């Protein structure tokens, strides 16, 4: 049952081949039996899940079910869930039980989906390896001595291990696409403003975007149909009709112009990864697409610009965690200053503190123009690179990450090496563009991701291209050893 995609589960539910209660029980049991090895789920909402499943079965029987009715999903622990702890992977929020649901969660509830639990993640979504979580690292189901990627590594690993058919995730600089690539699943970061950020704990507000993860593009389309909505509670959410992302999946790719940025195939790219990506591009040619060489000349500036802008915004966003309103509070503070200092020193891990320091420094008087102002100018140049490219091409493709999953500890002591993991993903966040990753090969028994970047609000075209690829390849069907049984 756990090998069914969401599309197949929906079909089985509609035909009453199985009930939502049965599949919910099945996935809950898998999480309980298998996740001690992966650590991908940090809160299991068993009672709630079974209750929602029963309700879904009633709606299905009445014939009044919406698209995702009865489908079990996991949510990244960055989305506030009413009455259910939302930790953001941090000691700071280990005791935080939100009194409300994020809009994304509300959308899933209204759609009848069943929440199985909340997934592990890098602390406050800062990281590329899931090693910064307060709850311990997540292990990659393909190779448990390797990282699953981050920050949405819990969601990605859970899907790869067939602990859930789909999950929510967020992407500030690559956190949907990079773990999707490293875990051999499909993930999509929508256009900035497509999915509401309300109730999604803020890291860098001008970059953060929620999106779906599943095994196939077809399933990501179903999840995005539910996640995307206009929300007046998020002032950056765009008021624009949400198309049905499932309807154009079958369109032919004849004449599709795919831009191949030369900067994405430069030094630092693993040879096996490059080969897998090039083979996939050849597959696209067979499907009728035309490959066009392009240049995104400011790609090299994206990581430095991001590591000014993201920490700057994070330092402002995280100032709310002061031990006064909610979250962790130190014991017996001597005075207010002591309360702030010790609460934040105890509640935040090293990487979060590092970002707060960098961000505060970049924003301080005298440095603001030199760092933050400059980074914003670079961001404009990166956006222009894409605007020019999209005059010539419909989609852009390349690798999602420079290499397959690395071993635990390999980059832990070298923040810059870790930051370079996102070299191919970060510029889309800076530009606000949508990007996705889908499995496109294997290197050393580890999955490789193909990245597709689209123009603003062109998610349907990206999903169509990904789906067509998945009709002629089976990389997305591979399962880690020992998982099928
Ligand atoms: N790895 C990047 C970082 O550490 C991106 C994280 C994300 O997208 N949330 O900031």
Short mmCIF file of C-alpha atoms and ligand atoms in Angstrom, two decimals:
data_model
loop_
_atom_site.label_atom_id
_atom_site.label_comp_id
_atom_site.label_asym_id
_atom_site.label_seq_id
_atom_site.Cartn_x
_atom_site.Cartn_y
_atom_site.Cartn_z
CA UNK A 1 0.00 0.00 0.00
CA UNK A 2 2.88 2.39 0.77
CA UNK A 3 4.11 2.10 -2.79
CA UNK A 4 0.99 3.78 -4.14
CA UNK A 5 1.35 7.35 -5.31
CA UNK A 6 -1.15 9.97 -4.14
CA UNK A 7 -2.87 9.69 -7.52
CA UNK A 8 -3.26 5.94 -7.03
CA UNK A 9 -4.41 6.36 -3.43
CA UNK A 10 -7.10 8.83 -4.50
CA UNK A 11 -8.27 6.39 -7.13
CA UNK A 12 -8.38 3.51 -4.64
CA UNK A 13 -10.24 5.64 -2.09
CA UNK A 14 -12.84 6.72 -4.64
CA UNK A 15 -13.37 3.12 -5.75
CA UNK A 16 -13.46 2.00 -2.11
CA UNK A 17 -10.63 -0.48 -2.69
CA UNK A 18 -9.41 0.62 0.73
CA UNK A 19 -10.57 3.18 3.27
CA UNK A 20 -8.73 6.24 4.48
CA UNK A 21 -8.64 4.65 7.92
CA UNK A 22 -6.82 1.62 6.51
CA UNK A 23 -4.19 3.62 4.68
CA UNK A 24 -3.76 5.99 7.61
CA UNK A 25 -3.23 3.02 9.95
CA UNK A 26 -0.77 1.58 7.47
CA UNK A 27 1.39 4.71 7.25
CA UNK A 28 1.20 5.34 11.01
CA UNK A 29 2.44 1.81 11.62
CA UNK A 30 5.27 2.29 9.15
CA UNK A 31 6.37 5.48 10.87
CA UNK A 32 6.27 3.76 14.27
CA UNK A 33 8.14 0.70 13.05
CA UNK A 34 10.69 2.18 10.71
CA UNK A 35 11.35 5.79 11.57
CA UNK A 36 13.63 5.09 14.52
CA UNK A 37 16.21 4.49 11.80
CA UNK A 38 15.63 7.76 9.92
CA UNK A 39 14.36 10.23 12.53
CA UNK A 40 12.28 11.99 9.91
CA UNK A 41 9.12 12.50 11.97
CA UNK A 42 9.31 14.40 15.25
CA UNK A 43 5.65 14.47 16.22
CA UNK A 44 3.15 11.78 15.37
CA UNK A 45 -0.50 12.91 15.51
CA UNK A 46 -2.02 9.47 15.65
CA UNK A 47 -5.37 10.16 17.30
CA UNK A 48 -6.05 13.22 15.21
CA UNK A 49 -5.08 11.33 12.05
CA UNK A 50 -7.46 8.47 12.74
CA UNK A 51 -10.26 10.88 13.53
CA UNK A 52 -9.72 12.80 10.26
CA UNK A 53 -9.51 9.52 8.36
CA UNK A 54 -12.89 8.41 9.72
CA UNK A 55 -14.42 11.72 8.75
CA UNK A 56 -12.85 11.44 5.29
CA UNK A 57 -14.34 7.97 4.87
CA UNK A 58 -17.78 9.39 5.65
CA UNK A 59 -17.35 12.15 3.06
CA UNK A 60 -16.08 9.64 0.52
CA UNK A 61 -19.11 7.44 1.15
CA UNK A 62 -21.42 10.43 0.71
CA UNK A 63 -19.66 11.31 -2.54
CA UNK A 64 -18.92 14.84 -1.33
CA UNK A 65 -15.16 14.46 -1.01
CA UNK A 66 -12.67 17.03 -2.28
CA UNK A 67 -9.51 16.14 -4.18
CA UNK A 68 -7.21 15.09 -1.32
CA UNK A 69 -9.94 13.67 0.90
CA UNK A 70 -8.56 10.84 3.01
CA UNK A 71 -4.98 11.15 1.73
CA UNK A 72 -2.38 10.99 4.52
CA UNK A 73 0.37 13.61 4.47
CA UNK A 74 3.14 14.88 6.72
CA UNK A 75 3.81 18.55 7.41
CA UNK A 76 7.17 20.17 7.92
CA UNK A 77 7.41 21.33 11.52
CA UNK A 78 7.69 24.95 10.35
CA UNK A 79 3.93 25.20 9.66
CA UNK A 80 1.88 26.15 12.70
CA UNK A 81 -0.65 23.47 13.60
CA UNK A 82 -3.38 24.28 16.07
CA UNK A 83 -2.99 22.27 19.26
CA UNK A 84 0.05 20.38 17.92
CA UNK A 85 3.61 21.31 18.89
CA UNK A 86 5.40 23.29 16.18
CA UNK A 87 9.10 23.34 17.00
CA UNK A 88 10.79 24.55 13.80
CA UNK A 89 13.52 22.07 14.75
CA UNK A 90 14.58 24.29 17.65
CA UNK A 91 14.86 24.02 21.40
CA UNK A 92 13.48 27.56 21.39
CA UNK A 93 10.08 26.26 20.29
CA UNK A 94 10.24 22.78 21.80
CA UNK A 95 7.27 23.70 24.02
CA UNK A 96 5.35 25.81 21.50
CA UNK A 97 1.78 24.72 20.75
CA UNK A 98 0.23 27.20 18.31
CA UNK A 99 -3.32 28.35 18.92
CA UNK A 100 -3.97 28.48 15.16
CA UNK A 101 -3.28 26.72 11.86
CA UNK A 102 -1.07 28.11 9.10
CA UNK A 103 -3.08 28.86 5.95
CA UNK A 104 -1.38 25.93 4.20
CA UNK A 105 -2.49 23.59 7.00
CA UNK A 106 -6.01 25.00 6.87
CA UNK A 107 -6.07 24.38 3.11
CA UNK A 108 -5.12 20.73 3.65
CA UNK A 109 -7.74 20.33 6.38
CA UNK A 110 -10.43 21.90 4.21
CA UNK A 111 -9.42 19.52 1.45
CA UNK A 112 -9.93 16.53 3.72
CA UNK A 113 -6.27 15.46 3.85
CA UNK A 114 -5.13 13.53 6.91
CA UNK A 115 -2.16 14.88 8.89
CA UNK A 116 0.03 12.00 10.09
CA UNK A 117 2.48 14.21 11.96
CA UNK A 118 5.24 16.79 11.69
CA UNK A 119 8.63 16.32 10.08
CA UNK A 120 12.13 16.99 11.32
CA UNK A 121 14.07 19.86 9.80
CA UNK A 122 17.16 21.99 10.19
CA UNK A 123 16.72 24.47 13.01
CA UNK A 124 14.64 27.42 11.75
CA UNK A 125 15.19 25.99 8.24
CA UNK A 126 18.86 26.99 8.30
CA UNK A 127 20.94 24.25 6.77
CA UNK A 128 21.48 21.87 3.88
CA UNK A 129 21.98 18.62 5.75
CA UNK A 130 19.48 18.38 8.59
CA UNK A 131 22.36 18.25 11.01
CA UNK A 132 21.28 21.44 12.79
CA UNK A 133 17.98 20.10 14.18
CA UNK A 134 17.53 20.14 17.95
CA UNK A 135 15.96 16.68 17.52
CA UNK A 136 19.03 15.14 15.94
CA UNK A 137 19.92 14.53 12.32
CA UNK A 138 17.67 12.86 9.76
CA UNK A 139 19.24 9.94 7.92
CA UNK A 140 19.04 9.47 4.20
CA UNK A 141 17.07 6.27 3.48
CA UNK A 142 19.35 5.56 0.49
CA UNK A 143 22.42 5.50 2.67
CA UNK A 144 22.01 6.04 6.38
CA UNK A 145 25.54 7.32 6.85
CA UNK A 146 24.67 10.24 4.56
CA UNK A 147 22.60 13.37 4.97
CA UNK A 148 19.12 13.69 3.45
CA UNK A 149 19.74 17.34 2.55
CA UNK A 150 18.01 20.22 4.23
CA UNK A 151 16.30 22.01 5.55
CA UNK A 152 13.24 19.92 4.58
CA UNK A 153 15.19 16.68 5.02
CA UNK A 154 12.56 15.10 7.28
CA UNK A 155 9.82 15.49 4.67
CA UNK A 156 12.09 14.22 1.88
CA UNK A 157 13.42 11.21 3.82
CA UNK A 158 9.91 10.24 4.97
CA UNK A 159 8.67 10.16 1.38
CA UNK A 160 11.71 8.24 0.16
CA UNK A 161 11.18 5.66 2.93
CA UNK A 162 7.48 5.40 2.00
CA UNK A 163 6.40 6.67 5.42
CA UNK A 164 4.00 9.05 3.69
CA UNK A 165 3.03 9.57 0.06
CA UNK A 166 3.46 13.35 0.22
CA UNK A 167 4.51 16.17 2.49
CA UNK A 168 4.80 19.92 2.78
CA UNK A 169 8.16 21.66 2.80
CA UNK A 170 9.63 25.14 2.51
CA UNK A 171 12.39 26.61 0.39
CA UNK A 172 14.34 29.76 1.22
CA UNK A 173 17.48 28.94 -0.75
CA UNK A 174 16.93 25.37 -1.89
CA UNK A 175 15.33 23.55 1.04
CA UNK A 176 12.69 21.80 -1.05
CA UNK A 177 14.78 21.04 -4.12
CA UNK A 178 18.09 19.99 -2.54
CA UNK A 179 16.63 17.39 -0.12
CA UNK A 180 14.28 16.20 -2.88
CA UNK A 181 17.35 15.63 -5.07
CA UNK A 182 19.36 13.89 -2.34
CA UNK A 183 16.46 11.61 -1.39
CA UNK A 184 15.35 10.76 -4.93
CA UNK A 185 11.90 12.33 -4.81
CA UNK A 186 10.12 15.21 -6.58
CA UNK A 187 9.71 18.64 -4.97
CA UNK A 188 8.54 22.03 -6.14
CA UNK A 189 9.22 25.52 -4.84
CA UNK A 190 6.49 27.74 -6.27
CA UNK A 191 6.79 31.36 -7.40
CA UNK A 192 7.21 33.69 -4.42
CA UNK A 193 3.71 34.72 -3.36
CA UNK A 194 1.91 31.69 -4.81
CA UNK A 195 1.57 29.90 -1.46
CA UNK A 196 0.63 31.77 1.70
CA UNK A 197 3.36 32.26 4.30
CA UNK A 198 0.87 32.97 7.05
CA UNK A 199 1.59 30.67 9.98
CA UNK A 200 4.80 29.43 8.35
CA UNK A 201 7.54 30.34 10.81
CA UNK A 202 9.62 33.06 9.16
CA UNK A 203 13.29 32.63 8.32
CA UNK A 204 13.95 35.15 5.51
CA UNK A 205 10.58 36.60 4.57
CA UNK A 206 11.48 37.85 1.09
CA UNK A 207 12.75 34.39 0.10
CA UNK A 208 10.66 31.83 2.04
CA UNK A 209 8.11 29.85 0.07
CA UNK A 210 6.14 26.72 0.93
CA UNK A 211 5.70 23.93 -1.58
CA UNK A 212 4.96 20.24 -2.05
CA UNK A 213 7.09 17.10 -2.02
CA UNK A 214 5.98 13.72 -3.33
CA UNK A 215 7.33 10.91 -5.45
CA UNK A 216 6.00 12.20 -8.77
CA UNK A 217 5.29 15.47 -10.53
CA UNK A 218 1.68 14.35 -10.94
CA UNK A 219 1.37 14.13 -7.15
CA UNK A 220 3.12 17.46 -6.63
CA UNK A 221 0.48 19.00 -8.92
CA UNK A 222 -2.29 17.60 -6.71
CA UNK A 223 -0.62 18.93 -3.56
CA UNK A 224 0.00 22.33 -5.14
CA UNK A 225 -3.66 22.56 -6.16
CA UNK A 226 -4.40 22.46 -2.44
CA UNK A 227 -1.49 24.54 -1.11
CA UNK A 228 -1.70 27.50 -3.49
CA UNK A 229 -4.28 30.12 -2.59
CA UNK A 230 -4.64 33.84 -2.21
CA UNK A 231 -4.49 34.85 1.41
CA UNK A 232 -5.07 38.41 2.60
CA UNK A 233 -3.31 37.52 5.85
CA UNK A 234 0.00 37.40 3.92
CA UNK A 235 0.64 40.78 2.28
CA UNK A 236 3.10 39.25 -0.19
CA UNK A 237 0.65 36.59 -1.37
CA UNK A 238 -0.39 37.30 -4.94
CA UNK A 239 -4.07 37.66 -5.78
CA UNK A 240 -4.13 35.64 -8.95
CA UNK A 241 -6.34 32.69 -9.85
CA UNK A 242 -4.88 29.28 -9.03
CA UNK A 243 -4.93 27.10 -12.14
CA UNK A 244 -5.63 23.39 -11.90
CA UNK A 245 -2.05 22.12 -12.08
CA UNK A 246 -3.16 18.63 -13.05
CA UNK A 247 -4.84 19.40 -16.36
CA UNK A 248 -1.84 20.11 -18.62
CA UNK A 249 0.40 17.29 -17.44
CA UNK A 250 -0.21 15.29 -20.60
CA UNK A 251 0.67 18.09 -23.05
CA UNK A 252 3.34 17.34 -25.64
CA UNK A 253 6.77 18.94 -25.20
CA UNK A 254 7.25 19.46 -28.93
CA UNK A 255 8.88 22.79 -29.55
CA UNK A 256 9.57 23.46 -25.84
CA UNK A 257 12.71 25.59 -25.58
CA UNK A 258 14.92 24.53 -22.66
CA UNK A 259 17.74 26.84 -21.62
CA UNK A 260 20.94 25.21 -20.40
CA UNK A 261 22.93 27.73 -18.36
CA UNK A 262 26.65 27.24 -18.87
CA UNK A 263 27.33 28.44 -15.31
CA UNK A 264 25.47 25.37 -13.97
CA UNK A 265 27.98 22.99 -15.54
CA UNK A 266 31.16 24.53 -14.27
CA UNK A 267 33.90 23.45 -11.90
CA UNK A 268 32.69 21.79 -8.71
CA UNK A 269 30.00 19.74 -10.42
CA UNK A 270 30.41 16.03 -9.76
CA UNK A 271 31.12 14.14 -13.01
CA UNK A 272 28.46 11.48 -12.40
CA UNK A 273 25.87 14.13 -11.57
CA UNK A 274 26.74 16.01 -14.75
CA UNK A 275 26.39 12.83 -16.82
CA UNK A 276 22.99 12.01 -15.33
CA UNK A 277 21.75 15.53 -16.01
CA UNK A 278 23.08 15.53 -19.59
CA UNK A 279 21.46 12.14 -20.25
CA UNK A 280 18.16 13.56 -18.99
CA UNK A 281 18.47 16.56 -21.26
CA UNK A 282 18.96 14.16 -24.18
CA UNK A 283 15.72 12.48 -23.07
CA UNK A 284 14.00 15.85 -23.35
CA UNK A 285 15.30 16.24 -26.89
CA UNK A 286 13.74 12.89 -27.71
CA UNK A 287 10.48 14.22 -26.31
CA UNK A 288 10.64 17.02 -28.87
CA UNK A 289 12.21 19.81 -26.82
CA UNK A 290 14.95 22.03 -28.13
CA UNK A 291 18.04 22.69 -25.98
CA UNK A 292 19.33 26.25 -26.06
CA UNK A 293 22.67 27.33 -24.55
CA UNK A 294 22.19 30.31 -22.27
CA UNK A 295 24.18 32.23 -19.71
CA UNK A 296 23.18 33.42 -16.25
CA UNK A 297 26.33 35.47 -15.71
CA UNK A 298 25.67 36.51 -12.11
CA UNK A 299 25.15 32.97 -10.78
CA UNK A 300 28.44 33.13 -8.87
CA UNK A 301 27.16 36.11 -6.87
CA UNK A 302 24.04 34.38 -5.65
CA UNK A 303 25.53 32.55 -2.65
CA UNK A 304 27.32 35.66 -1.29
CA UNK A 305 24.22 37.84 -1.82
CA UNK A 306 22.00 35.25 -0.16
CA UNK A 307 24.28 34.95 2.85
CA UNK A 308 23.85 38.67 3.48
CA UNK A 309 20.13 38.96 2.74
CA UNK A 310 18.92 35.75 4.42
CA UNK A 311 20.82 36.27 7.71
CA UNK A 312 19.80 39.95 7.73
CA UNK A 313 16.13 39.04 7.49
CA UNK A 314 16.58 36.15 9.91
CA UNK A 315 18.18 38.39 12.52
CA UNK A 316 15.11 40.64 12.37
CA UNK A 317 12.60 37.77 12.30
CA UNK A 318 14.22 35.87 15.15
CA UNK A 319 14.34 38.88 17.46
CA UNK A 320 10.83 37.90 18.58
CA UNK A 321 12.22 34.89 20.46
CA UNK A 322 13.11 36.70 23.65
CA UNK A 323 11.80 34.43 26.40
CA UNK A 324 8.97 36.85 27.14
CA UNK A 325 6.10 36.01 24.82
CA UNK A 326 6.43 32.32 24.04
CA UNK A 327 9.00 29.62 23.54
CA UNK A 328 11.98 28.74 25.71
CA UNK A 329 12.76 30.87 28.77
CA UNK A 330 15.92 30.50 30.86
CA UNK A 331 15.65 29.63 34.56
CA UNK A 332 15.73 32.38 37.17
CA UNK A 333 16.82 35.38 35.11
CA UNK A 334 18.55 38.08 37.19
CA UNK A 335 17.16 40.90 35.10
CA UNK A 336 15.79 41.58 31.61
CA UNK A 337 19.20 41.64 29.97
CA UNK A 338 20.07 38.29 31.56
CA UNK A 339 16.70 36.87 30.42
CA UNK A 340 17.38 37.81 26.79
CA UNK A 341 20.97 36.66 26.80
CA UNK A 342 20.54 33.29 28.42
CA UNK A 343 17.22 32.48 26.73
CA UNK A 344 18.70 33.06 23.29
CA UNK A 345 22.04 31.43 24.09
CA UNK A 346 20.26 28.31 25.37
CA UNK A 347 17.39 28.23 22.88
CA UNK A 348 19.27 28.71 19.60
CA UNK A 349 21.84 26.31 18.18
CA UNK A 350 25.19 27.31 16.67
CA UNK A 351 24.09 27.82 13.07
CA UNK A 352 21.15 30.01 14.08
CA UNK A 353 23.38 32.10 16.32
CA UNK A 354 25.92 32.40 13.51
CA UNK A 355 23.23 33.74 11.16
CA UNK A 356 21.88 36.18 13.74
CA UNK A 357 25.39 37.56 14.26
CA UNK A 358 26.08 37.89 10.52
CA UNK A 359 22.67 39.46 9.90
CA UNK A 360 22.94 41.93 12.75
CA UNK A 361 26.40 42.93 11.57
CA UNK A 362 25.27 43.45 7.96
CA UNK A 363 22.35 45.58 9.04
CA UNK A 364 24.22 47.74 11.54
CA UNK A 365 24.72 51.45 10.83
CA UNK A 366 27.81 51.96 8.73
CA UNK A 367 27.68 48.47 7.17
CA UNK A 368 24.14 48.50 5.87
CA UNK A 369 24.98 50.12 2.50
CA UNK A 370 28.17 48.16 2.02
CA UNK A 371 26.57 44.75 2.63
CA UNK A 372 22.80 44.71 2.66
CA UNK A 373 22.35 47.49 0.08
CA UNK A 374 24.93 45.88 -2.21
CA UNK A 375 23.38 42.45 -1.87
CA UNK A 376 20.01 43.89 -2.88
CA UNK A 377 21.63 45.38 -6.00
CA UNK A 378 23.16 42.01 -6.85
CA UNK A 379 19.74 40.46 -6.37
CA UNK A 380 18.42 42.80 -9.05
CA UNK A 381 21.17 41.68 -11.44
CA UNK A 382 20.32 38.03 -10.82
CA UNK A 383 16.67 38.73 -11.53
CA UNK A 384 17.65 40.46 -14.78
CA UNK A 385 19.71 37.45 -15.85
CA UNK A 386 16.59 35.32 -15.65
CA UNK A 387 14.32 37.89 -17.30
CA UNK A 388 16.67 38.01 -20.27
CA UNK A 389 16.95 34.22 -20.42
CA UNK A 390 13.19 33.78 -20.41
CA UNK A 391 12.94 35.97 -23.51
CA UNK A 392 14.65 33.11 -25.36
CA UNK A 393 13.53 29.97 -23.55
CA UNK A 394 10.44 28.50 -21.84
CA UNK A 395 12.20 26.60 -19.06
CA UNK A 396 15.72 26.36 -17.68
CA UNK A 397 17.27 23.04 -16.66
CA UNK A 398 20.42 21.89 -14.92
CA UNK A 399 21.56 20.00 -11.84
CA UNK A 400 19.83 20.64 -8.51
CA UNK A 401 22.99 20.16 -6.47
CA UNK A 402 26.69 19.81 -7.23
CA UNK A 403 26.92 16.21 -5.96
CA UNK A 404 24.87 13.38 -4.41
CA UNK A 405 24.27 13.08 -0.65
CA UNK A 406 27.42 13.58 1.42
CA UNK A 407 28.35 11.83 4.65
CA UNK A 408 27.43 13.17 8.09
CA UNK A 409 30.04 15.57 9.40
CA UNK A 410 31.63 16.05 5.97
CA UNK A 411 30.75 19.74 5.82
CA UNK A 412 29.69 20.36 9.41
CA UNK A 413 32.82 22.28 10.35
CA UNK A 414 32.98 24.27 7.16
CA UNK A 415 29.96 26.57 6.81
CA UNK A 416 31.13 27.86 3.42
CA UNK A 417 31.34 24.35 1.92
CA UNK A 418 27.84 23.75 3.26
CA UNK A 419 26.56 27.03 1.82
CA UNK A 420 27.87 26.04 -1.64
CA UNK A 421 25.44 23.08 -1.65
CA UNK A 422 22.82 25.58 -2.78
CA UNK A 423 24.80 27.17 -5.57
CA UNK A 424 22.28 26.12 -8.23
CA UNK A 425 19.12 26.67 -6.22
CA UNK A 426 19.60 30.00 -4.43
CA UNK A 427 19.29 32.34 -7.41
CA UNK A 428 15.69 31.32 -8.06
CA UNK A 429 14.77 32.37 -4.51
CA UNK A 430 16.57 35.69 -4.98
CA UNK A 431 14.60 36.21 -8.21
CA UNK A 432 11.33 34.86 -6.74
CA UNK A 433 11.05 32.26 -9.52
CA UNK A 434 9.62 28.75 -9.23
CA UNK A 435 11.98 25.77 -9.28
CA UNK A 436 11.64 22.04 -8.93
CA UNK A 437 13.77 18.93 -8.62
CA UNK A 438 13.03 15.46 -9.91
CA UNK A 439 15.02 12.23 -9.80
CA UNK A 440 17.11 11.82 -12.96
CA UNK A 441 19.83 9.25 -12.23
CA UNK A 442 21.94 7.43 -9.67
CA UNK A 443 25.59 7.93 -8.73
CA UNK A 444 27.22 5.51 -6.26
CA UNK A 445 23.74 4.20 -5.40
CA UNK A 446 22.59 7.66 -4.47
CA UNK A 447 19.95 9.70 -6.32
CA UNK A 448 20.67 12.71 -8.52
CA UNK A 449 18.19 15.54 -9.09
CA UNK A 450 17.39 17.43 -12.27
CA UNK A 451 16.37 21.01 -11.62
CA UNK A 452 13.70 22.77 -13.67
CA UNK A 453 13.36 26.53 -13.31
CA UNK A 454 10.30 28.25 -14.72
CA UNK A 455 9.19 31.79 -15.38
CA UNK A 456 6.96 33.52 -12.82
CA UNK A 457 3.75 31.53 -12.20
CA UNK A 458 4.69 28.97 -14.82
CA UNK A 459 4.43 26.01 -12.41
CA UNK A 460 1.99 24.22 -14.74
CA UNK A 461 4.56 24.13 -17.54
CA UNK A 462 7.28 22.86 -15.17
CA UNK A 463 5.01 20.13 -13.87
CA UNK A 464 4.08 19.18 -17.42
CA UNK A 465 7.77 18.88 -18.37
CA UNK A 466 8.54 16.86 -15.24
CA UNK A 467 5.56 14.58 -15.73
CA UNK A 468 6.45 13.87 -19.36
CA UNK A 469 9.97 12.93 -18.28
CA UNK A 470 8.52 10.61 -15.65
CA UNK A 471 6.42 8.91 -18.33
CA UNK A 472 9.55 7.80 -20.17
CA UNK A 473 11.96 7.20 -17.25
CA UNK A 474 11.67 5.28 -14.01
CA UNK A 475 14.13 7.07 -11.69
CA UNK A 476 11.18 8.27 -9.59
CA UNK A 477 10.06 4.67 -9.07
CA UNK A 478 13.29 3.43 -7.51
CA UNK A 479 13.14 2.78 -3.79
CA UNK A 480 15.99 2.62 -1.29
CA UNK A 481 17.17 -0.92 -0.52
CA UNK A 482 14.96 -2.66 2.00
CA UNK A 483 12.10 -0.19 1.63
CA UNK A 484 9.83 -2.06 -0.77
CA UNK A 485 9.27 -5.02 1.48
N1 LIG B 1 20.61 25.78 2.81
C1 LIG B 1 20.15 27.13 2.78
C2 LIG B 1 20.39 27.77 4.11
O1 LIG B 1 20.97 27.17 4.93
C3 LIG B 1 18.71 27.19 2.40
C4 LIG B 1 17.79 26.80 3.47
C5 LIG B 1 16.36 26.91 3.08
O2 LIG B 1 16.03 26.93 1.90
N2 LIG B 1 15.51 27.01 4.08
O3 LIG B 1 20.00 28.87 4.36
#
